[in-house]
């Protein structure tokens, strides 16, 4: 076989997605707050976009068609010589020069920057690490102890637990000491931290606020909190210290025999332990608040459900008349400037159309959801019907992925509260009457059955199956167990009270 470089001519077909289609999908995917920030950014970067004022007439559609034609004309080459841009007054912005040279003309840059808005800065808050460091600064520690304390604080996670074994922290801090000694050219050998020093520092850290911080596991965290509350001699402390495995398994009878007390006393002590905080560090978590602004509103007016888009604070865009007037005089610009104007004009026109298409798509999907789930709005979760993305996609004539983007991270305000759009989608089960019932409605029934059960004789999974079958719902015991686990409900044996 002869080797070497060869050239071959051939034809092939490739499917390439238009970049604007990618952008349209991103717009559809964005929640309301993200879209609001995106449009503000577009207003800054595209001179052909401007905000619609309340007094403006609603005639933007004709402007958009005219702008599209202008953009196509600008894209065609011109043979006529360029004309000199007209002079403007000192107090006016030379928009023609801005189009050609940007904002570096005649000192307008500084004025433009001064008129930009500024995003509010997040106020700094103390997290768990800051809280612990502040307490350590009030304790008289040697430089060597302070060095080790910083290492301990750095290895405490957001829950308040020590994330690394003591041996690993000891090895790491000793290696750090050796590196610092080498960098400073210290001839004398720096002693590493001993096991006794590590345990002493662990005790100092575990004595800090909040109680339970610096624990290495849940058992130690509970013991630290009980010790801090002065309950070292209590039954609760003895149960956690000597019989933690039996305690978390709710083996009241075994514990009562082992400690020679009644099952009621064991359960009372377990109730006191349940009041302790299993993750004490979260109260100082630096996590930001997540605010939900509904994208849609469903309201009942005259016995009919109406759907509105909650986009009142969304910037309304239109094509700038001033820039359109400048762009009409194609003789003033060279080929590069015409390409820039044409691309920005087309981009502005497309952006306005994409936003409108997003609005119509969301309304269309929400209208079908409301029609399908009307019983839910009337009677509650138990009347929720099974619904899938494919069903909605086929009904509204869209692709399933499009419906998924519409419903992702979107919320709707309804007479029954603010709900994510994904709430209305769930699998279904059959009833004896041949109807379908939503899995979410079944979970709600299970939750209500458990909440109203006799705590001394709790309902088993099989008992829940039989009760649901009496209402016409055909469900297996393993399905009940799966739904119960998803709801965070313990098995009947562990829910039993003595």
Short mmCIF file of C-alpha atoms in Angstrom, two decimals:
data_model
loop_
_atom_site.label_atom_id
_atom_site.label_comp_id
_atom_site.label_asym_id
_atom_site.label_seq_id
_atom_site.Cartn_x
_atom_site.Cartn_y
_atom_site.Cartn_z
CA UNK A 1 0.00 0.00 0.00
CA UNK A 2 1.40 3.41 -1.01
CA UNK A 3 1.63 5.86 1.87
CA UNK A 4 1.60 9.65 1.71
CA UNK A 5 -0.66 12.68 1.69
CA UNK A 6 -3.65 12.50 -0.64
CA UNK A 7 -6.48 14.87 -1.56
CA UNK A 8 -9.97 13.62 -2.33
CA UNK A 9 -13.06 15.53 -3.43
CA UNK A 10 -16.42 14.42 -2.14
CA UNK A 11 -19.93 15.55 -1.23
CA UNK A 12 -21.61 15.01 2.11
CA UNK A 13 -24.55 16.37 4.07
CA UNK A 14 -24.22 17.77 7.59
CA UNK A 15 -26.87 18.99 9.98
CA UNK A 16 -25.76 22.21 11.67
CA UNK A 17 -27.84 24.11 14.19
CA UNK A 18 -28.17 27.83 13.59
CA UNK A 19 -26.49 29.81 16.41
CA UNK A 20 -29.70 31.81 16.77
CA UNK A 21 -31.57 28.58 17.43
CA UNK A 22 -29.21 27.88 20.30
CA UNK A 23 -29.91 31.36 21.66
CA UNK A 24 -33.66 30.86 21.28
CA UNK A 25 -33.44 27.63 23.27
CA UNK A 26 -31.45 29.41 25.97
CA UNK A 27 -34.09 32.15 26.18
CA UNK A 28 -36.80 29.52 26.57
CA UNK A 29 -34.78 27.81 29.32
CA UNK A 30 -34.12 30.96 31.35
CA UNK A 31 -36.21 31.72 34.45
CA UNK A 32 -37.67 35.20 34.77
CA UNK A 33 -34.81 36.77 36.75
CA UNK A 34 -32.14 35.36 34.43
CA UNK A 35 -34.03 36.57 31.37
CA UNK A 36 -34.37 40.03 32.90
CA UNK A 37 -30.59 40.28 33.38
CA UNK A 38 -29.97 38.93 29.87
CA UNK A 39 -32.18 41.56 28.26
CA UNK A 40 -30.49 44.33 30.25
CA UNK A 41 -27.16 43.12 28.89
CA UNK A 42 -28.54 43.08 25.34
CA UNK A 43 -29.66 46.68 25.76
CA UNK A 44 -26.07 47.61 26.59
CA UNK A 45 -24.44 45.79 23.70
CA UNK A 46 -26.91 46.37 20.84
CA UNK A 47 -27.50 50.05 19.89
CA UNK A 48 -30.58 49.17 17.83
CA UNK A 49 -32.50 48.03 20.93
CA UNK A 50 -34.20 50.41 23.34
CA UNK A 51 -36.85 50.23 26.03
CA UNK A 52 -40.50 50.72 25.18
CA UNK A 53 -41.81 53.73 27.09
CA UNK A 54 -45.40 53.72 28.40
CA UNK A 55 -46.41 56.52 26.05
CA UNK A 56 -45.03 54.80 22.95
CA UNK A 57 -47.54 53.64 20.39
CA UNK A 58 -47.85 49.94 19.74
CA UNK A 59 -46.55 49.97 16.18
CA UNK A 60 -43.32 48.01 16.60
CA UNK A 61 -44.33 45.26 14.17
CA UNK A 62 -44.15 47.57 11.17
CA UNK A 63 -40.83 48.91 12.40
CA UNK A 64 -39.47 45.38 12.62
CA UNK A 65 -40.42 44.55 9.03
CA UNK A 66 -38.92 47.80 7.81
CA UNK A 67 -35.77 47.17 9.81
CA UNK A 68 -35.35 43.72 8.30
CA UNK A 69 -35.49 45.14 4.82
CA UNK A 70 -32.97 47.84 5.76
CA UNK A 71 -30.60 45.25 7.17
CA UNK A 72 -30.75 43.29 3.92
CA UNK A 73 -30.06 46.43 1.91
CA UNK A 74 -27.11 47.30 4.12
CA UNK A 75 -25.62 43.87 3.56
CA UNK A 76 -25.45 44.53 -0.22
CA UNK A 77 -22.31 46.32 -1.53
CA UNK A 78 -22.59 49.98 -2.52
CA UNK A 79 -20.58 51.67 -5.27
CA UNK A 80 -21.44 55.25 -4.42
CA UNK A 81 -18.76 57.29 -2.65
CA UNK A 82 -19.20 57.84 1.05
CA UNK A 83 -20.57 61.13 2.28
CA UNK A 84 -19.15 63.09 5.19
CA UNK A 85 -21.06 62.66 8.44
CA UNK A 86 -23.04 65.69 9.48
CA UNK A 87 -21.79 67.87 12.33
CA UNK A 88 -23.80 67.98 15.52
CA UNK A 89 -24.00 70.38 18.42
CA UNK A 90 -21.74 70.13 21.44
CA UNK A 91 -24.62 69.06 23.69
CA UNK A 92 -25.80 66.22 21.42
CA UNK A 93 -24.42 62.72 20.90
CA UNK A 94 -22.98 62.18 17.45
CA UNK A 95 -24.77 58.87 16.77
CA UNK A 96 -23.21 58.48 13.35
CA UNK A 97 -19.75 58.69 14.88
CA UNK A 98 -20.81 56.23 17.57
CA UNK A 99 -21.85 53.73 14.90
CA UNK A 100 -18.54 54.11 13.14
CA UNK A 101 -16.10 54.53 16.03
CA UNK A 102 -17.91 53.33 19.15
CA UNK A 103 -18.05 55.47 22.28
CA UNK A 104 -14.51 56.82 21.89
CA UNK A 105 -15.69 60.05 20.19
CA UNK A 106 -15.61 63.53 21.68
CA UNK A 107 -15.50 62.72 25.39
CA UNK A 108 -18.87 60.95 25.47
CA UNK A 109 -17.41 57.82 27.06
CA UNK A 110 -17.23 59.28 30.56
CA UNK A 111 -20.79 60.61 30.43
CA UNK A 112 -22.05 57.26 29.17
CA UNK A 113 -20.33 55.38 31.99
CA UNK A 114 -21.76 57.73 34.62
CA UNK A 115 -25.30 57.01 33.46
CA UNK A 116 -24.99 53.24 33.67
CA UNK A 117 -26.79 51.50 36.52
CA UNK A 118 -24.92 49.55 39.14
CA UNK A 119 -25.95 46.16 40.46
CA UNK A 120 -26.34 46.03 44.26
CA UNK A 121 -23.42 44.39 46.02
CA UNK A 122 -24.16 41.42 48.25
CA UNK A 123 -23.62 42.29 51.89
CA UNK A 124 -20.89 40.17 53.48
CA UNK A 125 -22.14 37.84 56.22
CA UNK A 126 -20.32 35.69 58.75
CA UNK A 127 -20.15 32.01 58.01
CA UNK A 128 -19.26 29.16 60.37
CA UNK A 129 -15.52 29.57 59.78
CA UNK A 130 -15.67 33.28 60.69
CA UNK A 131 -17.73 32.48 63.78
CA UNK A 132 -15.21 29.92 65.01
CA UNK A 133 -12.16 32.08 64.19
CA UNK A 134 -13.66 34.99 66.12
CA UNK A 135 -14.08 32.80 69.20
CA UNK A 136 -10.54 31.42 68.94
CA UNK A 137 -9.16 34.96 68.84
CA UNK A 138 -10.61 35.52 72.33
CA UNK A 139 -8.77 32.50 73.75
CA UNK A 140 -5.17 32.79 74.91
CA UNK A 141 -3.36 30.49 72.50
CA UNK A 142 0.33 30.18 71.76
CA UNK A 143 1.42 30.83 68.16
CA UNK A 144 1.85 27.08 67.75
CA UNK A 145 -1.68 26.40 69.03
CA UNK A 146 -3.15 29.17 66.84
CA UNK A 147 -1.45 27.62 63.82
CA UNK A 148 -3.04 24.25 64.60
CA UNK A 149 -6.43 25.81 65.39
CA UNK A 150 -6.57 27.38 61.92
CA UNK A 151 -5.97 23.95 60.42
CA UNK A 152 -8.84 22.48 62.44
CA UNK A 153 -11.25 25.27 61.45
CA UNK A 154 -10.33 24.82 57.79
CA UNK A 155 -11.32 21.15 57.98
CA UNK A 156 -14.78 21.72 59.48
CA UNK A 157 -17.54 21.43 56.87
CA UNK A 158 -20.76 23.43 56.59
CA UNK A 159 -22.65 20.93 58.77
CA UNK A 160 -20.20 21.56 61.61
CA UNK A 161 -18.43 18.20 61.46
CA UNK A 162 -14.69 17.57 61.27
CA UNK A 163 -14.32 16.45 57.68
CA UNK A 164 -10.95 14.68 58.05
CA UNK A 165 -9.59 12.13 60.55
CA UNK A 166 -7.21 13.50 63.16
CA UNK A 167 -4.35 11.46 61.68
CA UNK A 168 -4.79 13.12 58.29
CA UNK A 169 -4.90 16.62 59.81
CA UNK A 170 -1.80 15.81 61.88
CA UNK A 171 0.11 14.56 58.84
CA UNK A 172 -0.86 17.58 56.76
CA UNK A 173 0.01 20.19 59.38
CA UNK A 174 3.38 18.55 60.10
CA UNK A 175 4.27 18.55 56.41
CA UNK A 176 3.34 22.23 56.30
CA UNK A 177 5.70 22.91 59.22
CA UNK A 178 8.56 21.17 57.40
CA UNK A 179 8.00 23.19 54.21
CA UNK A 180 7.98 26.47 56.12
CA UNK A 181 11.20 25.51 57.90
CA UNK A 182 12.87 24.77 54.55
CA UNK A 183 11.72 28.07 53.05
CA UNK A 184 13.12 30.04 56.02
CA UNK A 185 16.38 28.03 56.05
CA UNK A 186 15.96 27.06 59.68
CA UNK A 187 18.68 24.61 60.69
CA UNK A 188 17.07 23.47 63.93
CA UNK A 189 14.49 20.73 63.52
CA UNK A 190 10.93 21.95 64.15
CA UNK A 191 9.06 19.40 66.28
CA UNK A 192 5.84 18.09 64.73
CA UNK A 193 2.49 18.09 66.47
CA UNK A 194 2.04 15.13 68.79
CA UNK A 195 -1.08 13.04 69.35
CA UNK A 196 -1.60 14.76 72.71
CA UNK A 197 -1.52 18.21 71.08
CA UNK A 198 -4.04 17.09 68.46
CA UNK A 199 -6.48 15.78 71.10
CA UNK A 200 -6.06 18.91 73.22
CA UNK A 201 -6.87 21.16 70.24
CA UNK A 202 -9.84 18.98 69.34
CA UNK A 203 -11.18 19.55 72.86
CA UNK A 204 -10.73 23.33 72.49
CA UNK A 205 -12.57 23.38 69.15
CA UNK A 206 -15.41 21.19 70.42
CA UNK A 207 -15.96 23.58 73.34
CA UNK A 208 -16.77 26.41 70.91
CA UNK A 209 -20.23 27.58 69.90
CA UNK A 210 -22.46 26.11 68.46
CA UNK A 211 -22.58 23.03 70.69
CA UNK A 212 -21.69 19.94 68.69
CA UNK A 213 -19.25 21.66 66.32
CA UNK A 214 -16.05 19.76 65.55
CA UNK A 215 -17.68 16.35 66.08
CA UNK A 216 -16.40 13.43 64.03
CA UNK A 217 -19.75 11.65 63.71
CA UNK A 218 -23.41 12.03 64.68
CA UNK A 219 -23.01 10.18 67.97
CA UNK A 220 -20.23 12.49 69.14
CA UNK A 221 -22.23 15.54 67.96
CA UNK A 222 -25.22 14.53 70.12
CA UNK A 223 -22.98 13.79 73.11
CA UNK A 224 -21.36 17.23 72.84
CA UNK A 225 -24.76 18.93 72.78
CA UNK A 226 -26.04 16.94 75.77
CA UNK A 227 -22.81 17.69 77.65
CA UNK A 228 -23.16 21.40 76.86
CA UNK A 229 -26.74 21.34 78.21
CA UNK A 230 -25.59 19.81 81.50
CA UNK A 231 -27.22 16.43 80.86
CA UNK A 232 -24.15 14.24 81.25
CA UNK A 233 -25.85 12.16 83.94
CA UNK A 234 -29.16 11.88 82.08
CA UNK A 235 -30.69 8.78 80.54
CA UNK A 236 -30.47 10.39 77.11
CA UNK A 237 -26.68 10.73 77.46
CA UNK A 238 -26.35 7.08 78.54
CA UNK A 239 -28.43 5.88 75.59
CA UNK A 240 -26.38 7.83 73.06
CA UNK A 241 -23.06 6.82 74.65
CA UNK A 242 -23.71 3.11 75.28
CA UNK A 243 -26.53 2.02 72.93
CA UNK A 244 -26.52 4.32 69.92
CA UNK A 245 -27.19 1.59 67.32
CA UNK A 246 -30.22 0.27 69.19
CA UNK A 247 -31.44 3.81 69.74
CA UNK A 248 -31.50 4.77 66.06
CA UNK A 249 -33.22 1.45 65.28
CA UNK A 250 -36.03 2.29 67.76
CA UNK A 251 -35.58 -0.95 69.71
CA UNK A 252 -37.39 0.28 72.80
CA UNK A 253 -38.05 -3.14 74.31
CA UNK A 254 -34.41 -4.22 74.08
CA UNK A 255 -33.23 -0.97 75.61
CA UNK A 256 -35.74 -1.14 78.46
CA UNK A 257 -34.51 -4.64 79.40
CA UNK A 258 -30.85 -3.67 79.04
CA UNK A 259 -31.08 -0.59 81.28
CA UNK A 260 -33.79 -1.92 83.60
CA UNK A 261 -36.30 0.84 82.86
CA UNK A 262 -39.70 1.05 81.21
CA UNK A 263 -40.14 1.36 77.45
CA UNK A 264 -41.96 4.66 78.05
CA UNK A 265 -38.86 6.11 79.75
CA UNK A 266 -36.69 5.00 76.84
CA UNK A 267 -39.04 6.59 74.35
CA UNK A 268 -39.20 9.80 76.39
CA UNK A 269 -35.41 10.03 76.38
CA UNK A 270 -35.40 9.37 72.62
CA UNK A 271 -37.87 12.24 72.16
CA UNK A 272 -35.46 14.57 74.01
CA UNK A 273 -32.59 13.41 71.79
CA UNK A 274 -34.69 14.06 68.68
CA UNK A 275 -34.86 17.75 69.66
CA UNK A 276 -31.06 18.11 69.25
CA UNK A 277 -29.55 19.56 66.09
CA UNK A 278 -27.86 16.89 63.92
CA UNK A 279 -26.17 19.60 61.78
CA UNK A 280 -25.28 22.46 64.12
CA UNK A 281 -23.13 24.30 61.58
CA UNK A 282 -26.00 25.02 59.19
CA UNK A 283 -27.33 27.83 61.37
CA UNK A 284 -24.24 29.80 60.32
CA UNK A 285 -24.39 28.74 56.72
CA UNK A 286 -23.43 31.43 54.23
CA UNK A 287 -25.87 30.16 51.62
CA UNK A 288 -27.75 32.90 49.79
CA UNK A 289 -31.52 33.22 49.92
CA UNK A 290 -33.30 31.87 46.88
CA UNK A 291 -36.20 34.13 45.93
CA UNK A 292 -38.91 32.75 43.69
CA UNK A 293 -40.67 35.02 41.24
CA UNK A 294 -43.46 33.18 39.38
CA UNK A 295 -43.20 33.31 35.60
CA UNK A 296 -46.94 32.72 35.19
CA UNK A 297 -50.10 33.52 37.12
CA UNK A 298 -53.28 31.42 37.12
CA UNK A 299 -56.31 33.20 38.57
CA UNK A 300 -59.95 32.24 38.81
CA UNK A 301 -62.23 34.95 37.43
CA UNK A 302 -65.99 34.41 36.97
CA UNK A 303 -65.64 30.61 37.48
CA UNK A 304 -63.03 30.39 34.75
CA UNK A 305 -59.27 30.06 35.06
CA UNK A 306 -57.25 32.75 33.28
CA UNK A 307 -53.52 32.64 32.61
CA UNK A 308 -51.22 35.66 32.63
CA UNK A 309 -47.52 36.12 32.12
CA UNK A 310 -45.86 37.75 35.12
CA UNK A 311 -43.44 39.78 32.99
CA UNK A 312 -44.37 43.29 34.08
CA UNK A 313 -40.79 43.95 35.24
CA UNK A 314 -39.27 42.46 32.10
CA UNK A 315 -37.72 45.11 29.84
CA UNK A 316 -39.92 45.74 26.79
CA UNK A 317 -37.75 46.05 23.73
CA UNK A 318 -38.28 47.89 20.49
CA UNK A 319 -36.12 48.99 17.58
CA UNK A 320 -34.52 52.39 18.04
CA UNK A 321 -35.95 54.92 15.58
CA UNK A 322 -32.88 57.15 15.86
CA UNK A 323 -30.54 54.38 14.82
CA UNK A 324 -32.89 53.25 12.06
CA UNK A 325 -32.88 56.75 10.58
CA UNK A 326 -29.08 56.79 10.63
CA UNK A 327 -28.85 53.32 9.09
CA UNK A 328 -31.08 54.31 6.15
CA UNK A 329 -28.36 56.53 4.69
CA UNK A 330 -26.16 53.72 3.39
CA UNK A 331 -23.87 56.04 1.43
CA UNK A 332 -22.15 57.30 4.59
CA UNK A 333 -20.63 53.97 5.63
CA UNK A 334 -17.96 51.69 4.28
CA UNK A 335 -18.46 47.95 3.82
CA UNK A 336 -17.26 47.02 7.32
CA UNK A 337 -19.61 49.52 8.97
CA UNK A 338 -22.52 48.29 6.84
CA UNK A 339 -21.87 44.71 7.94
CA UNK A 340 -21.80 45.79 11.58
CA UNK A 341 -25.05 47.75 11.25
CA UNK A 342 -26.76 44.94 9.36
CA UNK A 343 -25.76 42.31 11.92
CA UNK A 344 -26.84 44.43 14.90
CA UNK A 345 -30.12 45.36 13.23
CA UNK A 346 -30.90 41.75 12.38
CA UNK A 347 -29.92 40.66 15.89
CA UNK A 348 -32.20 43.28 17.47
CA UNK A 349 -35.10 42.32 15.24
CA UNK A 350 -34.59 38.63 15.95
CA UNK A 351 -34.33 39.23 19.71
CA UNK A 352 -37.73 40.96 19.78
CA UNK A 353 -39.28 38.09 17.82
CA UNK A 354 -37.63 35.45 20.06
CA UNK A 355 -38.99 37.07 23.22
CA UNK A 356 -42.50 37.13 21.78
CA UNK A 357 -42.18 33.51 20.68
CA UNK A 358 -41.10 32.59 24.20
CA UNK A 359 -44.17 34.28 25.64
CA UNK A 360 -46.53 32.49 23.27
CA UNK A 361 -44.87 29.11 23.88
CA UNK A 362 -45.16 29.41 27.66
CA UNK A 363 -48.80 30.47 27.46
CA UNK A 364 -49.63 27.62 25.11
CA UNK A 365 -48.08 25.01 27.41
CA UNK A 366 -49.67 26.49 30.53
CA UNK A 367 -53.12 26.60 28.90
CA UNK A 368 -52.94 22.87 28.25
CA UNK A 369 -51.73 22.15 31.80
CA UNK A 370 -54.63 24.13 33.29
CA UNK A 371 -57.17 22.39 31.05
CA UNK A 372 -55.75 18.99 31.93
CA UNK A 373 -55.40 19.64 35.68
CA UNK A 374 -58.62 21.60 36.26
CA UNK A 375 -59.70 19.11 38.92
CA UNK A 376 -56.52 19.85 40.88
CA UNK A 377 -57.33 23.56 41.01
CA UNK A 378 -60.83 22.73 42.20
CA UNK A 379 -60.21 19.88 44.68
CA UNK A 380 -56.50 19.65 45.50
CA UNK A 381 -53.53 17.32 45.10
CA UNK A 382 -55.53 14.11 45.25
CA UNK A 383 -57.34 15.14 42.06
CA UNK A 384 -54.06 15.63 40.17
CA UNK A 385 -54.01 13.61 36.95
CA UNK A 386 -50.97 11.85 35.49
CA UNK A 387 -49.21 13.97 32.88
CA UNK A 388 -46.04 13.54 30.86
CA UNK A 389 -43.92 15.87 28.74
CA UNK A 390 -44.68 13.81 25.65
CA UNK A 391 -48.43 14.21 26.15
CA UNK A 392 -48.11 18.00 26.35
CA UNK A 393 -45.72 18.09 23.39
CA UNK A 394 -48.14 16.17 21.18
CA UNK A 395 -51.08 18.32 22.26
CA UNK A 396 -49.42 21.70 21.59
CA UNK A 397 -47.49 20.58 18.50
CA UNK A 398 -43.97 20.99 19.92
CA UNK A 399 -40.98 18.79 20.54
CA UNK A 400 -40.69 17.12 23.93
CA UNK A 401 -37.38 18.88 24.62
CA UNK A 402 -39.04 22.25 24.01
CA UNK A 403 -41.71 21.51 26.62
CA UNK A 404 -38.97 20.41 29.01
CA UNK A 405 -37.20 23.76 28.58
CA UNK A 406 -40.46 25.66 29.11
CA UNK A 407 -41.16 23.88 32.40
CA UNK A 408 -37.61 23.81 33.76
CA UNK A 409 -37.09 26.09 36.79
CA UNK A 410 -40.34 27.93 36.04
CA UNK A 411 -42.95 28.67 38.69
CA UNK A 412 -46.63 29.52 38.51
CA UNK A 413 -48.75 31.38 41.05
CA UNK A 414 -52.08 29.59 41.50
CA UNK A 415 -55.01 29.79 43.94
CA UNK A 416 -53.35 26.81 45.65
CA UNK A 417 -49.95 28.45 46.08
CA UNK A 418 -46.78 29.05 44.08
CA UNK A 419 -45.79 25.79 42.42
CA UNK A 420 -43.05 24.68 40.01
CA UNK A 421 -44.35 23.68 36.60
CA UNK A 422 -42.73 20.26 37.12
CA UNK A 423 -45.26 19.74 39.94
CA UNK A 424 -47.99 19.03 37.39
CA UNK A 425 -46.04 16.19 35.75
CA UNK A 426 -46.04 12.72 37.28
CA UNK A 427 -46.65 9.09 36.40
CA UNK A 428 -50.03 7.49 36.96
CA UNK A 429 -51.75 4.44 38.39
CA UNK A 430 -54.98 2.79 37.30
CA UNK A 431 -58.15 2.70 39.38
CA UNK A 432 -60.92 0.12 39.48
CA UNK A 433 -63.11 2.44 37.39
CA UNK A 434 -60.54 2.55 34.61
CA UNK A 435 -59.47 6.10 35.40
CA UNK A 436 -55.91 7.22 36.04
CA UNK A 437 -54.66 8.86 39.21
CA UNK A 438 -51.40 10.75 39.64
CA UNK A 439 -48.57 9.27 41.69
CA UNK A 440 -48.32 12.62 43.47
CA UNK A 441 -51.94 12.26 44.56
CA UNK A 442 -51.21 8.76 45.87
CA UNK A 443 -48.28 10.11 47.91
CA UNK A 444 -50.57 12.73 49.39
CA UNK A 445 -53.06 10.03 50.43
CA UNK A 446 -50.28 7.96 52.03
CA UNK A 447 -49.02 10.99 53.91
CA UNK A 448 -52.51 11.74 55.25
CA UNK A 449 -53.07 8.10 56.26
CA UNK A 450 -49.82 8.04 58.23
CA UNK A 451 -50.58 11.40 59.87
CA UNK A 452 -53.96 10.14 61.10
CA UNK A 453 -52.92 6.65 62.19
CA UNK A 454 -52.97 5.22 65.71
CA UNK A 455 -49.38 5.67 66.91
CA UNK A 456 -49.64 2.58 69.13
CA UNK A 457 -50.72 0.50 66.14
CA UNK A 458 -49.27 2.18 63.02
CA UNK A 459 -50.29 1.20 59.53
CA UNK A 460 -48.07 -1.28 57.75
CA UNK A 461 -47.38 -1.03 54.03
CA UNK A 462 -49.80 -3.88 53.39
CA UNK A 463 -52.50 -2.13 55.44
CA UNK A 464 -52.02 1.02 53.33
CA UNK A 465 -52.34 -1.09 50.16
CA UNK A 466 -55.67 -2.49 51.36
CA UNK A 467 -57.02 0.97 52.26
CA UNK A 468 -56.05 2.36 48.86
CA UNK A 469 -57.61 -0.61 47.10
CA UNK A 470 -60.87 0.14 48.87
CA UNK A 471 -60.83 3.55 47.19
CA UNK A 472 -60.26 1.89 43.80
CA UNK A 473 -56.49 2.43 43.48
CA UNK A 474 -54.60 -0.63 42.25
CA UNK A 475 -51.14 -0.47 43.84
CA UNK A 476 -48.48 -2.96 44.94
CA UNK A 477 -46.92 -3.09 48.39
CA UNK A 478 -43.42 -2.38 47.06
CA UNK A 479 -44.80 0.75 45.37
CA UNK A 480 -46.22 1.93 48.69
CA UNK A 481 -42.84 1.28 50.32
CA UNK A 482 -41.09 3.29 47.57
CA UNK A 483 -43.48 6.25 47.92
CA UNK A 484 -43.17 6.11 51.71
CA UNK A 485 -39.37 6.30 51.47
CA UNK A 486 -39.62 9.24 49.08
CA UNK A 487 -41.83 11.02 51.61
CA UNK A 488 -39.31 10.36 54.41
CA UNK A 489 -41.79 8.26 56.40
CA UNK A 490 -40.30 5.54 58.60
CA UNK A 491 -41.54 1.91 58.50
CA UNK A 492 -44.41 0.96 60.80
CA UNK A 493 -42.07 -0.72 63.32
CA UNK A 494 -40.09 2.48 63.81
CA UNK A 495 -43.21 4.68 64.01
CA UNK A 496 -44.73 2.67 66.84
CA UNK A 497 -45.18 4.40 70.19
CA UNK A 498 -45.44 2.44 73.44
#
